[in-house]
GROMACS .gro file of C-alpha atoms in nm:
model
  141
    1UNK     CA    1  -7.310   6.287  -4.675
    2UNK     CA    2  -7.642   6.156  -4.704
    3UNK     CA    3  -7.879   6.176  -4.380
    4UNK     CA    4  -7.895   5.880  -4.166
    5UNK     CA    5  -8.193   5.733  -3.963
    6UNK     CA    6  -8.347   5.861  -3.774
    7UNK     CA    7  -8.294   6.209  -3.978
    8UNK     CA    8  -8.582   6.316  -4.206
    9UNK     CA    9  -8.504   6.199  -4.568
   10UNK     CA   10  -8.732   6.438  -4.772
   11UNK     CA   11  -9.113   6.441  -4.788
   12UNK     CA   12  -9.201   6.088  -4.908
   13UNK     CA   13  -9.589   6.123  -4.897
   14UNK     CA   14  -9.841   5.897  -4.724
   15UNK     CA   15  -9.844   5.580  -4.921
   16UNK     CA   16  -9.564   5.324  -4.982
   17UNK     CA   17  -9.693   5.080  -5.282
   18UNK     CA   18  -9.493   4.758  -5.232
   19UNK     CA   19  -9.368   4.507  -5.504
   20UNK     CA   20  -9.190   4.173  -5.464
   21UNK     CA   21  -8.953   4.025  -5.726
   22UNK     CA   22  -8.737   3.704  -5.781
   23UNK     CA   23  -8.369   3.738  -5.888
   24UNK     CA   24  -8.086   3.532  -5.902
   25UNK     CA   25  -7.940   3.478  -5.564
   26UNK     CA   26  -8.210   3.714  -5.391
   27UNK     CA   27  -8.551   3.821  -5.380
   28UNK     CA   28  -8.634   4.180  -5.354
   29UNK     CA   29  -8.916   4.407  -5.183
   30UNK     CA   30  -8.945   4.742  -5.312
   31UNK     CA   31  -9.168   5.040  -5.156
   32UNK     CA   32  -9.212   5.306  -5.385
   33UNK     CA   33  -9.335   5.672  -5.253
   34UNK     CA   34  -9.497   5.967  -5.443
   35UNK     CA   35  -9.300   6.214  -5.271
   36UNK     CA   36  -8.944   6.348  -5.313
   37UNK     CA   37  -8.608   6.296  -5.134
   38UNK     CA   38  -8.410   5.974  -5.051
   39UNK     CA   39  -8.597   5.801  -4.728
   40UNK     CA   40  -8.375   5.725  -4.438
   41UNK     CA   41  -8.453   5.383  -4.274
   42UNK     CA   42  -8.388   5.122  -4.003
   43UNK     CA   43  -8.443   4.760  -4.109
   44UNK     CA   44  -8.356   4.479  -3.866
   45UNK     CA   45  -8.480   4.123  -3.754
   46UNK     CA   46  -8.713   4.141  -3.451
   47UNK     CA   47  -8.827   3.833  -3.268
   48UNK     CA   48  -9.194   3.957  -3.251
   49UNK     CA   49  -9.368   4.223  -3.514
   50UNK     CA   50  -9.469   4.513  -3.284
   51UNK     CA   51  -9.672   4.808  -3.418
   52UNK     CA   52  -9.540   5.132  -3.367
   53UNK     CA   53  -9.786   5.365  -3.148
   54UNK     CA   54 -10.012   5.087  -3.024
   55UNK     CA   55  -9.786   4.833  -2.919
   56UNK     CA   56  -9.979   4.566  -3.052
   57UNK     CA   57  -9.874   4.242  -3.212
   58UNK     CA   58  -9.868   4.238  -3.584
   59UNK     CA   59  -9.983   3.918  -3.740
   60UNK     CA   60  -9.732   3.853  -4.015
   61UNK     CA   61  -9.677   3.521  -4.203
   62UNK     CA   62  -9.321   3.396  -4.177
   63UNK     CA   63  -9.057   3.230  -3.951
   64UNK     CA   64  -8.839   3.545  -3.916
   65UNK     CA   65  -8.930   3.888  -3.919
   66UNK     CA   66  -8.762   4.198  -4.065
   67UNK     CA   67  -8.890   4.540  -3.916
   68UNK     CA   68  -8.891   4.824  -4.169
   69UNK     CA   69  -8.903   5.183  -4.041
   70UNK     CA   70  -8.888   5.476  -4.286
   71UNK     CA   71  -8.879   5.839  -4.203
   72UNK     CA   72  -9.077   6.134  -4.354
   73UNK     CA   73  -9.400   5.924  -4.408
   74UNK     CA   74  -9.711   6.147  -4.385
   75UNK     CA   75 -10.079   6.074  -4.348
   76UNK     CA   76 -10.257   5.993  -4.658
   77UNK     CA   77 -10.487   6.246  -4.838
   78UNK     CA   78 -10.870   6.178  -4.742
   79UNK     CA   79 -11.002   5.934  -4.998
   80UNK     CA   80 -10.672   5.767  -5.097
   81UNK     CA   81 -10.706   5.373  -5.097
   82UNK     CA   82 -10.469   5.159  -4.919
   83UNK     CA   83 -10.259   5.012  -5.190
   84UNK     CA   84 -10.278   4.631  -5.238
   85UNK     CA   85 -10.034   4.401  -5.079
   86UNK     CA   86  -9.825   4.147  -5.307
   87UNK     CA   87 -10.062   3.873  -5.409
   88UNK     CA   88  -9.990   3.511  -5.311
   89UNK     CA   89  -9.880   3.438  -5.663
   90UNK     CA   90  -9.633   3.703  -5.659
   91UNK     CA   91  -9.474   3.561  -5.321
   92UNK     CA   92  -9.471   3.211  -5.457
   93UNK     CA   93  -9.145   3.060  -5.491
   94UNK     CA   94  -8.962   3.359  -5.288
   95UNK     CA   95  -8.812   3.340  -4.953
   96UNK     CA   96  -9.055   3.617  -4.865
   97UNK     CA   97  -9.372   3.488  -4.685
   98UNK     CA   98  -9.531   3.841  -4.663
   99UNK     CA   99  -9.456   4.210  -4.710
  100UNK     CA  100  -9.720   4.494  -4.677
  101UNK     CA  101  -9.764   4.840  -4.838
  102UNK     CA  102  -9.709   5.123  -4.599
  103UNK     CA  103 -10.008   5.325  -4.549
  104UNK     CA  104  -9.946   5.633  -4.334
  105UNK     CA  105  -9.695   5.701  -4.070
  106UNK     CA  106  -9.689   5.727  -3.683
  107UNK     CA  107  -9.512   6.038  -3.588
  108UNK     CA  108  -9.349   6.074  -3.934
  109UNK     CA  109  -9.224   5.691  -3.943
  110UNK     CA  110  -9.367   5.440  -4.169
  111UNK     CA  111  -9.364   5.080  -4.050
  112UNK     CA  112  -9.382   4.753  -4.223
  113UNK     CA  113  -9.268   4.390  -4.181
  114UNK     CA  114  -9.127   4.128  -4.415
  115UNK     CA  115  -9.197   3.775  -4.317
  116UNK     CA  116  -8.897   3.556  -4.422
  117UNK     CA  117  -8.965   3.189  -4.487
  118UNK     CA  118  -8.742   2.922  -4.285
  119UNK     CA  119  -8.473   3.135  -4.100
  120UNK     CA  120  -8.316   3.476  -4.088
  121UNK     CA  121  -8.116   3.549  -4.406
  122UNK     CA  122  -7.860   3.806  -4.491
  123UNK     CA  123  -8.004   4.114  -4.641
  124UNK     CA  124  -7.895   4.452  -4.806
  125UNK     CA  125  -8.111   4.769  -4.817
  126UNK     CA  126  -8.073   5.061  -5.060
  127UNK     CA  127  -8.255   5.401  -5.070
  128UNK     CA  128  -8.310   5.539  -5.409
  129UNK     CA  129  -8.458   5.886  -5.536
  130UNK     CA  130  -8.628   5.966  -5.887
  131UNK     CA  131  -8.864   5.782  -5.816
  132UNK     CA  132  -8.828   5.752  -5.416
  133UNK     CA  133  -8.769   5.399  -5.313
  134UNK     CA  134  -8.660   5.168  -5.052
  135UNK     CA  135  -8.527   4.846  -5.149
  136UNK     CA  136  -8.462   4.526  -4.952
  137UNK     CA  137  -8.266   4.229  -5.118
  138UNK     CA  138  -8.293   3.909  -4.902
  139UNK     CA  139  -8.047   3.632  -4.984
  140UNK     CA  140  -8.229   3.309  -5.099
  141UNK     CA  141  -7.918   3.069  -5.039
   0.00000   0.00000   0.00000
């Protein structure tokens, strides 16, 4: 049996590079981590994006907000640059208004939000290893 959130899912490293892609019937957000293991996660719609730790509201473009929490995210090494977020052109034509890279964790949890256009939509989550990834597929219909 694989671990379930909030159990630790390996040592993912401190940086989750994010990509967005279009597919027939769904749009995909992928976070890829340099470390090992299969991430455990919690993904859910929230009314307001709130930052773990500070409790501050996070400005996220979109009409509905998926909170993405991933375990075993460390602190980036000194000198590691924050990875780029998807460009506007990568988001064009998708139901994804915004999705950000994960740069470090708070008490071992990495957090990001997906801004979804128009409304809450069905979604599916997959955790993969080799390389370590978390995948969120959002229905476009």
